Amino acid sequence: MIRYALRRIIFAVPVFFIIITAVFFMVRFVPGGPFDRERQLSPETLAALNAYYGLDDSLPVQYVKFLKNLSRGDLGPSYKYQNRSVTELVREKAKVSLELGGAALAIALTVGLACGAVSAMGRGRLSGALDAVSLAGICLPAFVVGPVLIWIFSLKLGWFNAMGWREARDIVLPSVTLALFYAAWIAKLFKDSEARELAKDYSRTAIAKGESPLRVAAEASRAALSPVVSYLAPAAAGMLTGSFVVESIFNIPGLGKFFISSALDSDYTMIMGCVMVYAIFIICFNILADIALALLNPRVAKELGVRK
Amino acid sequence: MRSILAHAVLLIVCAGFLCSCSPSETPAKRAAREGVLLLGNGAEPATLDPALATGLTEVRIIMALFEGLVGFDASTLEPVPAAAESWTVSADGKTYTFKISPSAVWSSGRRVKARDFLYAWRRAVNPALGAEYASMFLPVENAEEILKGKLPPESLGVEAPADDVFVVRLKRPVPYFLSMLCCTVFYPVPEEVVEKFGGALSRNGKWALPQNMVSNGGFTLKKWVVGDSVRVERNPDYRDAKNILLSAIEFFPVDNMNTEERSFRAGQLHMTNSVAHSRIEAARREGNKYLRISPWLGVYYYLINTQAKPLDDVRVRRALSMSIDRRSIIENLLKGGQKPAFSFVPDSCGGYKARALVGEDAAAARKLLAEAGYANPKDLGKIRLSYNTSELHKPIAEAVQQMWSDSLGIEAELYNLSWPAYLDDRRNRNYMITRSSWIGDFDAPESFLENFLSTSGLNHSGFASKEFDSLMDSAGKAKTFGERMEFLSRAEEVLMRECPVIPIYFYTRIYLASPMVKGWAENILDWQNFKGVSLDPDAGLEEPSLSAHCATKKDAPEGQK
């Protein structure tokens, strides 16, 4: 297993470099530049800015400089937020996004798995009701859920702030808004998978032999978790690296907002910083998901070539 | 039966809970007691360095932190003494001598000296810094050559013969020069701090961060958390501290207008920066309880490529301009109290009264088209109208498209472009008609008209008129205010006659303000020095969140001009 994990990590390194290289060149080929303004800059000012940020060098030279700085952990200055370095901004903002994403992930997993399990084991109205709630969770976008929660719990009840990230309670509404969609998907995936496992011969035989249904369900959930784990890799990366919509609705100073604004502003260095964080999370969570799948399901372990 | 009863009880409890709960003291009320103004401020400020700031987001904070030689009356925008207690202008109008006030001090305790301005101006005009507003220095002697790299910044026409005397030499008289000095690019910076934290030519220096910044305005920078807020606190050493009634201001960067309004109604803000277009009507239904609308020095217009056929014919351009029903656009689409623009320069800009007005007359427009040889409008072909992606640009373009079709029978094609593509097309004059807008930098008609000088880098229309250039030059040399306005009116007459632009409407500032805020003066540039602004925590008898749903029409807006 360790050898498998190491092999995956080694393979991840070139993948990471391919991603950042592709993004580095792609953003520079997009029309417009970081200093495009409605009030056009004079050629002299533009030349000064390009020289200051090294944008007057050829692209390969810029790329080499970027890699050199990256090796020192320096992502350069943000073109937009002039008194801050990208490293500083990403570190500061990623912390907020991690807190929000972590809380949302915990809620999504707890609620999603619990609802999925109850729905799979339950019969009739309860199962139907939970299915309907899951479907609603999948269909309701965050930009509807967030304002509704604010209307009830902030404007009407005054329990929470409508925006900001200052007090401990500020995490509640955004994380619930962010978690709802993922919780609904997890519930649906887990319910379908668990129901399939419970319908299999080994489960039915165990129950026929008098085994407790809860114990059987617990056993079956080991295999039933596989689709949830596969789904969790990109979902967790998405949640932890910040959601633009949720951060915008609650005005949270997280990375998600910067991801979008840096692309709109052609803030090359900031784009690279955001992409790198996202890429690292995606790669890491995919590796973790594969390892978890191998641990959960011996057949998957065999397919992946994992030796225990 | 039992189940129905249980559900009913649950519903009653929930409903009672929702209706009976009244929020405890809101953050806005608590802040008002402490004298802290909570202000929605649009986007995240890019910098708080006066030389590098460009947007209103930054300018609003910098105007709280710093002051230049000349300040402004927050209601009239008239220049008033600030860091300079007085000034004299030479007979030829080209030399300004400022006397620095002995009570002007930096927050470090050091006196503000003439050399602070010398350092700040030379730094801002240095092309190596890449200050986007460095072109504001162009009227100053040698600035043009310095910006082009032909002369060193030290040759700028400024000097500090004594600690309290600062002399500025202009290359030509500029009647509105004092108004220009209110712009942040002319503000002083503390040399010793700038040099210590990055140096004069560093765009990424750390001097403009809370732990290092030294300022000379009514407030000092205490906190700046990117994406959260900027907090400034009253500067007790400020020369005019008696007029600073607030203990602190928190600027919140809230770029989502709906989020901002919800926060206002939840009692987290005293004022918003703006109101979503779709929410203006709802705010009006409250009887303008919180809604504030004031004129803003900006014009929304369509720019015409005067070199592209068939728009190279002035008659076609004028016909297009004359067949737009501006009032209909404002009443049916914008609904924000905007004024129809029949001229390019907004009325009342620096005492200016627009004389050359576009006449809306569809019959005359059709006649003009016929004279141009387009009796059959189909001969014109399709007119391409481009705009960048935005909530309002598209419906306005669609309305104009319909008006041209109904009045003239002209077919317009709409092109929605991304922001970079839009800028690129405009710069390369790769358009026929494109959406545009201009917000004045200072309160003078020149801030609008100079964009159409044949030498202006901002003139993307292809319009070049010797008559216009000459009239603008004469306005600069005018001896009296009346004479200057006369030349400017004549210049605008040329502009409107040649019609490289189709003015649509003049902007308004639309925002929400709590009754707790007192003494907030509105002006057409939306500049604030925060003098005389105070908070009355008991003025907001109703919490915004509650009154949003039970407003009556009896409340008149306070302080609305």
PDB file of N, CA, C and O in Angstrom, chain B residues 126-185:
ATOM      1  N   ASN B 126       7.181  60.107 -12.142  1.00  0.00           N
ATOM      2  CA  ASN B 126       8.292  59.284 -12.654  1.00  0.00           C
ATOM      3  C   ASN B 126       7.715  58.111 -13.457  1.00  0.00           C
ATOM      4  O   ASN B 126       6.980  57.286 -12.910  1.00  0.00           O
ATOM      5  N   PRO B 127       8.041  58.023 -14.758  1.00  0.00           N
ATOM      6  CA  PRO B 127       7.439  56.938 -15.552  1.00  0.00           C
ATOM      7  C   PRO B 127       7.788  55.551 -15.024  1.00  0.00           C
ATOM      8  O   PRO B 127       7.040  54.592 -15.252  1.00  0.00           O
ATOM      9  N   ALA B 128       8.899  55.453 -14.299  1.00  0.00           N
ATOM     10  CA  ALA B 128       9.298  54.132 -13.792  1.00  0.00           C
ATOM     11  C   ALA B 128       8.316  53.608 -12.744  1.00  0.00           C
ATOM     12  O   ALA B 128       8.239  52.402 -12.526  1.00  0.00           O
ATOM     13  N   LEU B 129       7.557  54.496 -12.092  1.00  0.00           N
ATOM     14  CA  LEU B 129       6.571  54.031 -11.109  1.00  0.00           C
ATOM     15  C   LEU B 129       5.331  53.489 -11.805  1.00  0.00           C
ATOM     16  O   LEU B 129       4.654  52.615 -11.286  1.00  0.00           O
ATOM     17  N   GLY B 130       5.060  54.004 -13.002  1.00  0.00           N
ATOM     18  CA  GLY B 130       3.898  53.520 -13.763  1.00  0.00           C
ATOM     19  C   GLY B 130       2.578  53.927 -13.135  1.00  0.00           C
ATOM     20  O   GLY B 130       1.615  53.162 -13.171  1.00  0.00           O
ATOM     21  N   ALA B 131       2.526  55.129 -12.550  1.00  0.00           N
ATOM     22  CA  ALA B 131       1.272  55.599 -11.947  1.00  0.00           C
ATOM     23  C   ALA B 131       0.263  55.885 -13.054  1.00  0.00           C
ATOM     24  O   ALA B 131       0.556  56.654 -13.979  1.00  0.00           O
ATOM     25  N   GLU B 132      -0.908  55.274 -12.955  1.00  0.00           N
ATOM     26  CA  GLU B 132      -1.877  55.389 -14.042  1.00  0.00           C
ATOM     27  C   GLU B 132      -2.453  56.804 -14.176  1.00  0.00           C
ATOM     28  O   GLU B 132      -2.901  57.194 -15.240  1.00  0.00           O
ATOM     29  N   TYR B 133      -2.443  57.553 -13.090  1.00  0.00           N
ATOM     30  CA  TYR B 133      -2.982  58.909 -13.128  1.00  0.00           C
ATOM     31  C   TYR B 133      -1.877  59.964 -13.240  1.00  0.00           C
ATOM     32  O   TYR B 133      -2.130  61.148 -13.000  1.00  0.00           O
ATOM     33  N   ALA B 134      -0.687  59.543 -13.615  1.00  0.00           N
ATOM     34  CA  ALA B 134       0.411  60.501 -13.744  1.00  0.00           C
ATOM     35  C   ALA B 134       0.102  61.551 -14.802  1.00  0.00           C
ATOM     36  O   ALA B 134       0.612  62.674 -14.755  1.00  0.00           O
ATOM     37  N   SER B 135      -0.773  61.208 -15.747  1.00  0.00           N
ATOM     38  CA  SER B 135      -1.108  62.171 -16.810  1.00  0.00           C
ATOM     39  C   SER B 135      -1.815  63.404 -16.244  1.00  0.00           C
ATOM     40  O   SER B 135      -1.902  64.432 -16.926  1.00  0.00           O
ATOM     41  N   MET B 136      -2.312  63.322 -15.011  1.00  0.00           N
ATOM     42  CA  MET B 136      -2.928  64.501 -14.380  1.00  0.00           C
ATOM     43  C   MET B 136      -1.904  65.624 -14.199  1.00  0.00           C
ATOM     44  O   MET B 136      -2.266  66.780 -14.037  1.00  0.00           O
ATOM     45  N   PHE B 137      -0.607  65.257 -14.222  1.00  0.00           N
ATOM     46  CA  PHE B 137       0.443  66.265 -14.043  1.00  0.00           C
ATOM     47  C   PHE B 137       0.749  67.030 -15.325  1.00  0.00           C
ATOM     48  O   PHE B 137       1.570  67.939 -15.311  1.00  0.00           O
ATOM     49  N   LEU B 138       0.140  66.623 -16.420  1.00  0.00           N
ATOM     50  CA  LEU B 138       0.510  67.206 -17.708  1.00  0.00           C
ATOM     51  C   LEU B 138       0.519  68.738 -17.753  1.00  0.00           C
ATOM     52  O   LEU B 138       1.372  69.326 -18.425  1.00  0.00           O
ATOM     53  N   PRO B 139      -0.382  69.435 -17.035  1.00  0.00           N
ATOM     54  CA  PRO B 139      -0.308  70.912 -17.086  1.00  0.00           C
ATOM     55  C   PRO B 139       0.950  71.477 -16.412  1.00  0.00           C
ATOM     56  O   PRO B 139       1.303  72.631 -16.658  1.00  0.00           O
ATOM     57  N   VAL B 140       1.630  70.671 -15.580  1.00  0.00           N
ATOM     58  CA  VAL B 140       2.802  71.181 -14.870  1.00  0.00           C
ATOM     59  C   VAL B 140       4.004  71.206 -15.825  1.00  0.00           C
ATOM     60  O   VAL B 140       4.168  70.306 -16.665  1.00  0.00           O
ATOM     61  N   GLU B 141       4.815  72.237 -15.674  1.00  0.00           N
ATOM     62  CA  GLU B 141       5.985  72.432 -16.546  1.00  0.00           C
ATOM     63  C   GLU B 141       6.851  71.162 -16.605  1.00  0.00           C
ATOM     64  O   GLU B 141       7.172  70.583 -15.550  1.00  0.00           O
ATOM     65  N   ASN B 142       7.199  70.758 -17.777  1.00  0.00           N
ATOM     66  CA  ASN B 142       8.090  69.617 -18.060  1.00  0.00           C
ATOM     67  C   ASN B 142       7.475  68.236 -17.789  1.00  0.00           C
ATOM     68  O   ASN B 142       8.130  67.218 -18.019  1.00  0.00           O
ATOM     69  N   ALA B 143       6.249  68.194 -17.286  1.00  0.00           N
ATOM     70  CA  ALA B 143       5.663  66.886 -16.944  1.00  0.00           C
ATOM     71  C   ALA B 143       5.556  65.984 -18.169  1.00  0.00           C
ATOM     72  O   ALA B 143       5.823  64.781 -18.096  1.00  0.00           O
ATOM     73  N   GLU B 144       5.180  66.577 -19.294  1.00  0.00           N
ATOM     74  CA  GLU B 144       4.994  65.774 -20.504  1.00  0.00           C
ATOM     75  C   GLU B 144       6.308  65.106 -20.917  1.00  0.00           C
ATOM     76  O   GLU B 144       6.345  63.911 -21.233  1.00  0.00           O
ATOM     77  N   GLU B 145       7.387  65.895 -20.863  1.00  0.00           N
ATOM     78  CA  GLU B 145       8.696  65.362 -21.245  1.00  0.00           C
ATOM     79  C   GLU B 145       9.150  64.288 -20.252  1.00  0.00           C
ATOM     80  O   GLU B 145       9.755  63.280 -20.632  1.00  0.00           O
ATOM     81  N   ILE B 146       8.861  64.510 -18.984  1.00  0.00           N
ATOM     82  CA  ILE B 146       9.250  63.520 -17.958  1.00  0.00           C
ATOM     83  C   ILE B 146       8.488  62.218 -18.184  1.00  0.00           C
ATOM     84  O   ILE B 146       9.064  61.124 -18.161  1.00  0.00           O
ATOM     85  N   LEU B 147       7.196  62.347 -18.452  1.00  0.00           N
ATOM     86  CA  LEU B 147       6.386  61.135 -18.658  1.00  0.00           C
ATOM     87  C   LEU B 147       6.827  60.358 -19.885  1.00  0.00           C
ATOM     88  O   LEU B 147       6.668  59.142 -19.958  1.00  0.00           O
ATOM     89  N   LYS B 148       7.412  61.090 -20.850  1.00  0.00           N
ATOM     90  CA  LYS B 148       7.908  60.406 -22.057  1.00  0.00           C
ATOM     91  C   LYS B 148       9.342  59.942 -21.894  1.00  0.00           C
ATOM     92  O   LYS B 148       9.956  59.418 -22.837  1.00  0.00           O
ATOM     93  N   GLY B 149       9.905  60.186 -20.713  1.00  0.00           N
ATOM     94  CA  GLY B 149      11.269  59.734 -20.440  1.00  0.00           C
ATOM     95  C   GLY B 149      12.336  60.622 -21.031  1.00  0.00           C
ATOM     96  O   GLY B 149      13.509  60.237 -21.089  1.00  0.00           O
ATOM     97  N   LYS B 150      11.954  61.830 -21.479  1.00  0.00           N
ATOM     98  CA  LYS B 150      12.945  62.713 -22.109  1.00  0.00           C
ATOM     99  C   LYS B 150      13.651  63.590 -21.090  1.00  0.00           C
ATOM    100  O   LYS B 150      14.729  64.118 -21.368  1.00  0.00           O
ATOM    101  N   LEU B 151      13.044  63.786 -19.924  1.00  0.00           N
ATOM    102  CA  LEU B 151      13.654  64.598 -18.861  1.00  0.00           C
ATOM    103  C   LEU B 151      13.560  63.828 -17.552  1.00  0.00           C
ATOM    104  O   LEU B 151      12.635  63.027 -17.363  1.00  0.00           O
ATOM    105  N   PRO B 152      14.470  64.092 -16.605  1.00  0.00           N
ATOM    106  CA  PRO B 152      14.373  63.396 -15.309  1.00  0.00           C
ATOM    107  C   PRO B 152      13.247  64.001 -14.465  1.00  0.00           C
ATOM    108  O   PRO B 152      12.887  65.175 -14.652  1.00  0.00           O
ATOM    109  N   PRO B 153      12.694  63.235 -13.514  1.00  0.00           N
ATOM    110  CA  PRO B 153      11.596  63.752 -12.670  1.00  0.00           C
ATOM    111  C   PRO B 153      11.983  65.012 -11.902  1.00  0.00           C
ATOM    112  O   PRO B 153      11.117  65.821 -11.567  1.00  0.00           O
ATOM    113  N   GLU B 154      13.294  65.184 -11.659  1.00  0.00           N
ATOM    114  CA  GLU B 154      13.745  66.356 -10.896  1.00  0.00           C
ATOM    115  C   GLU B 154      13.481  67.659 -11.661  1.00  0.00           C
ATOM    116  O   GLU B 154      13.501  68.743 -11.080  1.00  0.00           O
ATOM    117  N   SER B 155      13.249  67.543 -12.978  1.00  0.00           N
ATOM    118  CA  SER B 155      13.028  68.767 -13.753  1.00  0.00           C
ATOM    119  C   SER B 155      11.553  69.201 -13.750  1.00  0.00           C
ATOM    120  O   SER B 155      11.184  70.153 -14.428  1.00  0.00           O
ATOM    121  N   LEU B 156      10.696  68.513 -12.995  1.00  0.00           N
ATOM    122  CA  LEU B 156       9.286  68.902 -12.906  1.00  0.00           C
ATOM    123  C   LEU B 156       9.205  70.342 -12.387  1.00  0.00           C
ATOM    124  O   LEU B 156       9.980  70.731 -11.505  1.00  0.00           O
ATOM    125  N   GLY B 157       8.255  71.097 -12.912  1.00  0.00           N
ATOM    126  CA  GLY B 157       8.157  72.517 -12.558  1.00  0.00           C
ATOM    127  C   GLY B 157       7.630  72.767 -11.162  1.00  0.00           C
ATOM    128  O   GLY B 157       6.610  73.441 -10.980  1.00  0.00           O
ATOM    129  N   VAL B 158       8.286  72.213 -10.177  1.00  0.00           N
ATOM    130  CA  VAL B 158       7.903  72.450  -8.773  1.00  0.00           C
ATOM    131  C   VAL B 158       9.164  72.718  -7.963  1.00  0.00           C
ATOM    132  O   VAL B 158      10.247  72.237  -8.309  1.00  0.00           O
ATOM    133  N   GLU B 159       9.041  73.503  -6.914  1.00  0.00           N
ATOM    134  CA  GLU B 159      10.182  73.712  -6.022  1.00  0.00           C
ATOM    135  C   GLU B 159       9.719  74.019  -4.606  1.00  0.00           C
ATOM    136  O   GLU B 159       8.565  74.406  -4.392  1.00  0.00           O
ATOM    137  N   ALA B 160      10.633  73.799  -3.671  1.00  0.00           N
ATOM    138  CA  ALA B 160      10.328  74.055  -2.260  1.00  0.00           C
ATOM    139  C   ALA B 160      11.399  74.993  -1.714  1.00  0.00           C
ATOM    140  O   ALA B 160      12.361  74.556  -1.071  1.00  0.00           O
ATOM    141  N   PRO B 161      11.252  76.300  -1.970  1.00  0.00           N
ATOM    142  CA  PRO B 161      12.292  77.239  -1.535  1.00  0.00           C
ATOM    143  C   PRO B 161      12.397  77.347  -0.009  1.00  0.00           C
ATOM    144  O   PRO B 161      13.420  77.774   0.508  1.00  0.00           O
ATOM    145  N   ALA B 162      11.336  76.988   0.694  1.00  0.00           N
ATOM    146  CA  ALA B 162      11.386  76.979   2.167  1.00  0.00           C
ATOM    147  C   ALA B 162      10.532  75.817   2.645  1.00  0.00           C
ATOM    148  O   ALA B 162       9.772  75.233   1.855  1.00  0.00           O
ATOM    149  N   ASP B 163      10.654  75.485   3.926  1.00  0.00           N
ATOM    150  CA  ASP B 163       9.889  74.358   4.465  1.00  0.00           C
ATOM    151  C   ASP B 163       8.390  74.536   4.292  1.00  0.00           C
ATOM    152  O   ASP B 163       7.647  73.560   4.191  1.00  0.00           O
ATOM    153  N   ASP B 164       7.960  75.807   4.289  1.00  0.00           N
ATOM    154  CA  ASP B 164       6.522  76.037   4.227  1.00  0.00           C
ATOM    155  C   ASP B 164       6.083  76.721   2.926  1.00  0.00           C
ATOM    156  O   ASP B 164       4.995  77.294   2.861  1.00  0.00           O
ATOM    157  N   VAL B 165       6.937  76.667   1.920  1.00  0.00           N
ATOM    158  CA  VAL B 165       6.554  77.280   0.632  1.00  0.00           C
ATOM    159  C   VAL B 165       6.740  76.254  -0.491  1.00  0.00           C
ATOM    160  O   VAL B 165       7.817  75.670  -0.640  1.00  0.00           O
ATOM    161  N   PHE B 166       5.689  76.053  -1.246  1.00  0.00           N
ATOM    162  CA  PHE B 166       5.741  75.113  -2.368  1.00  0.00           C
ATOM    163  C   PHE B 166       5.273  75.852  -3.614  1.00  0.00           C
ATOM    164  O   PHE B 166       4.186  76.441  -3.624  1.00  0.00           O
ATOM    165  N   VAL B 167       6.120  75.835  -4.627  1.00  0.00           N
ATOM    166  CA  VAL B 167       5.821  76.596  -5.840  1.00  0.00           C
ATOM    167  C   VAL B 167       5.588  75.623  -7.008  1.00  0.00           C
ATOM    168  O   VAL B 167       6.354  74.675  -7.195  1.00  0.00           O
ATOM    169  N   VAL B 168       4.525  75.881  -7.755  1.00  0.00           N
ATOM    170  CA  VAL B 168       4.216  75.050  -8.923  1.00  0.00           C
ATOM    171  C   VAL B 168       4.190  75.953 -10.145  1.00  0.00           C
ATOM    172  O   VAL B 168       3.517  76.980 -10.146  1.00  0.00           O
ATOM    173  N   ARG B 169       4.924  75.551 -11.181  1.00  0.00           N
ATOM    174  CA  ARG B 169       4.905  76.319 -12.433  1.00  0.00           C
ATOM    175  C   ARG B 169       4.178  75.490 -13.493  1.00  0.00           C
ATOM    176  O   ARG B 169       4.518  74.323 -13.729  1.00  0.00           O
ATOM    177  N   LEU B 170       3.183  76.113 -14.093  1.00  0.00           N
ATOM    178  CA  LEU B 170       2.423  75.422 -15.139  1.00  0.00           C
ATOM    179  C   LEU B 170       2.923  75.861 -16.501  1.00  0.00           C
ATOM    180  O   LEU B 170       3.454  76.965 -16.651  1.00  0.00           O
ATOM    181  N   LYS B 171       2.746  74.997 -17.498  1.00  0.00           N
ATOM    182  CA  LYS B 171       3.214  75.406 -18.825  1.00  0.00           C
ATOM    183  C   LYS B 171       2.189  76.301 -19.516  1.00  0.00           C
ATOM    184  O   LYS B 171       2.508  76.989 -20.473  1.00  0.00           O
ATOM    185  N   ARG B 172       0.963  76.258 -19.037  1.00  0.00           N
ATOM    186  CA  ARG B 172      -0.069  77.170 -19.539  1.00  0.00           C
ATOM    187  C   ARG B 172      -1.062  77.384 -18.397  1.00  0.00           C
ATOM    188  O   ARG B 172      -1.163  76.542 -17.487  1.00  0.00           O
ATOM    189  N   PRO B 173      -1.808  78.471 -18.417  1.00  0.00           N
ATOM    190  CA  PRO B 173      -2.772  78.677 -17.334  1.00  0.00           C
ATOM    191  C   PRO B 173      -3.832  77.570 -17.349  1.00  0.00           C
ATOM    192  O   PRO B 173      -4.310  77.196 -18.425  1.00  0.00           O
ATOM    193  N   VAL B 174      -4.135  77.053 -16.206  1.00  0.00           N
ATOM    194  CA  VAL B 174      -5.180  76.026 -16.077  1.00  0.00           C
ATOM    195  C   VAL B 174      -6.171  76.518 -15.018  1.00  0.00           C
ATOM    196  O   VAL B 174      -5.900  76.429 -13.827  1.00  0.00           O
ATOM    197  N   PRO B 175      -7.303  77.064 -15.466  1.00  0.00           N
ATOM    198  CA  PRO B 175      -8.227  77.701 -14.512  1.00  0.00           C
ATOM    199  C   PRO B 175      -8.743  76.759 -13.436  1.00  0.00           C
ATOM    200  O   PRO B 175      -9.123  77.188 -12.372  1.00  0.00           O
ATOM    201  N   TYR B 176      -8.772  75.467 -13.744  1.00  0.00           N
ATOM    202  CA  TYR B 176      -9.335  74.503 -12.787  1.00  0.00           C
ATOM    203  C   TYR B 176      -8.230  73.744 -12.040  1.00  0.00           C
ATOM    204  O   TYR B 176      -8.470  72.678 -11.483  1.00  0.00           O
ATOM    205  N   PHE B 177      -7.017  74.329 -12.035  1.00  0.00           N
ATOM    206  CA  PHE B 177      -5.885  73.612 -11.441  1.00  0.00           C
ATOM    207  C   PHE B 177      -6.117  73.294  -9.957  1.00  0.00           C
ATOM    208  O   PHE B 177      -5.783  72.216  -9.484  1.00  0.00           O
ATOM    209  N   LEU B 178      -6.728  74.243  -9.231  1.00  0.00           N
ATOM    210  CA  LEU B 178      -6.968  73.998  -7.790  1.00  0.00           C
ATOM    211  C   LEU B 178      -7.918  72.812  -7.588  1.00  0.00           C
ATOM    212  O   LEU B 178      -7.744  72.025  -6.664  1.00  0.00           O
ATOM    213  N   SER B 179      -8.909  72.687  -8.464  1.00  0.00           N
ATOM    214  CA  SER B 179      -9.819  71.535  -8.359  1.00  0.00           C
ATOM    215  C   SER B 179      -9.070  70.238  -8.618  1.00  0.00           C
ATOM    216  O   SER B 179      -9.310  69.218  -7.975  1.00  0.00           O
ATOM    217  N   MET B 180      -8.141  70.290  -9.577  1.00  0.00           N
ATOM    218  CA  MET B 180      -7.361  69.093  -9.889  1.00  0.00           C
ATOM    219  C   MET B 180      -6.559  68.627  -8.677  1.00  0.00           C
ATOM    220  O   MET B 180      -6.349  67.430  -8.469  1.00  0.00           O
ATOM    221  N   LEU B 181      -6.088  69.611  -7.874  1.00  0.00           N
ATOM    222  CA  LEU B 181      -5.217  69.265  -6.750  1.00  0.00           C
ATOM    223  C   LEU B 181      -5.926  68.433  -5.679  1.00  0.00           C
ATOM    224  O   LEU B 181      -5.285  67.888  -4.790  1.00  0.00           O
ATOM    225  N   CYS B 182      -7.259  68.335  -5.768  1.00  0.00           N
ATOM    226  CA  CYS B 182      -7.986  67.489  -4.810  1.00  0.00           C
ATOM    227  C   CYS B 182      -7.831  66.004  -5.162  1.00  0.00           C
ATOM    228  O   CYS B 182      -8.143  65.136  -4.349  1.00  0.00           O
ATOM    229  N   CYS B 183      -7.380  65.709  -6.369  1.00  0.00           N
ATOM    230  CA  CYS B 183      -7.200  64.311  -6.775  1.00  0.00           C
ATOM    231  C   CYS B 183      -6.036  63.706  -5.997  1.00  0.00           C
ATOM    232  O   CYS B 183      -5.024  64.370  -5.738  1.00  0.00           O
ATOM    233  N   THR B 184      -6.170  62.432  -5.653  1.00  0.00           N
ATOM    234  CA  THR B 184      -5.222  61.815  -4.719  1.00  0.00           C
ATOM    235  C   THR B 184      -3.793  61.731  -5.259  1.00  0.00           C
ATOM    236  O   THR B 184      -2.856  61.665  -4.481  1.00  0.00           O
ATOM    237  N   VAL B 185      -3.642  61.745  -6.578  1.00  0.00           N
ATOM    238  CA  VAL B 185      -2.291  61.607  -7.141  1.00  0.00           C
ATOM    239  C   VAL B 185      -1.413  62.807  -6.742  1.00  0.00           C
ATOM    240  O   VAL B 185      -0.179  62.723  -6.747  1.00  0.00           O
TER     241      VAL B 185
END
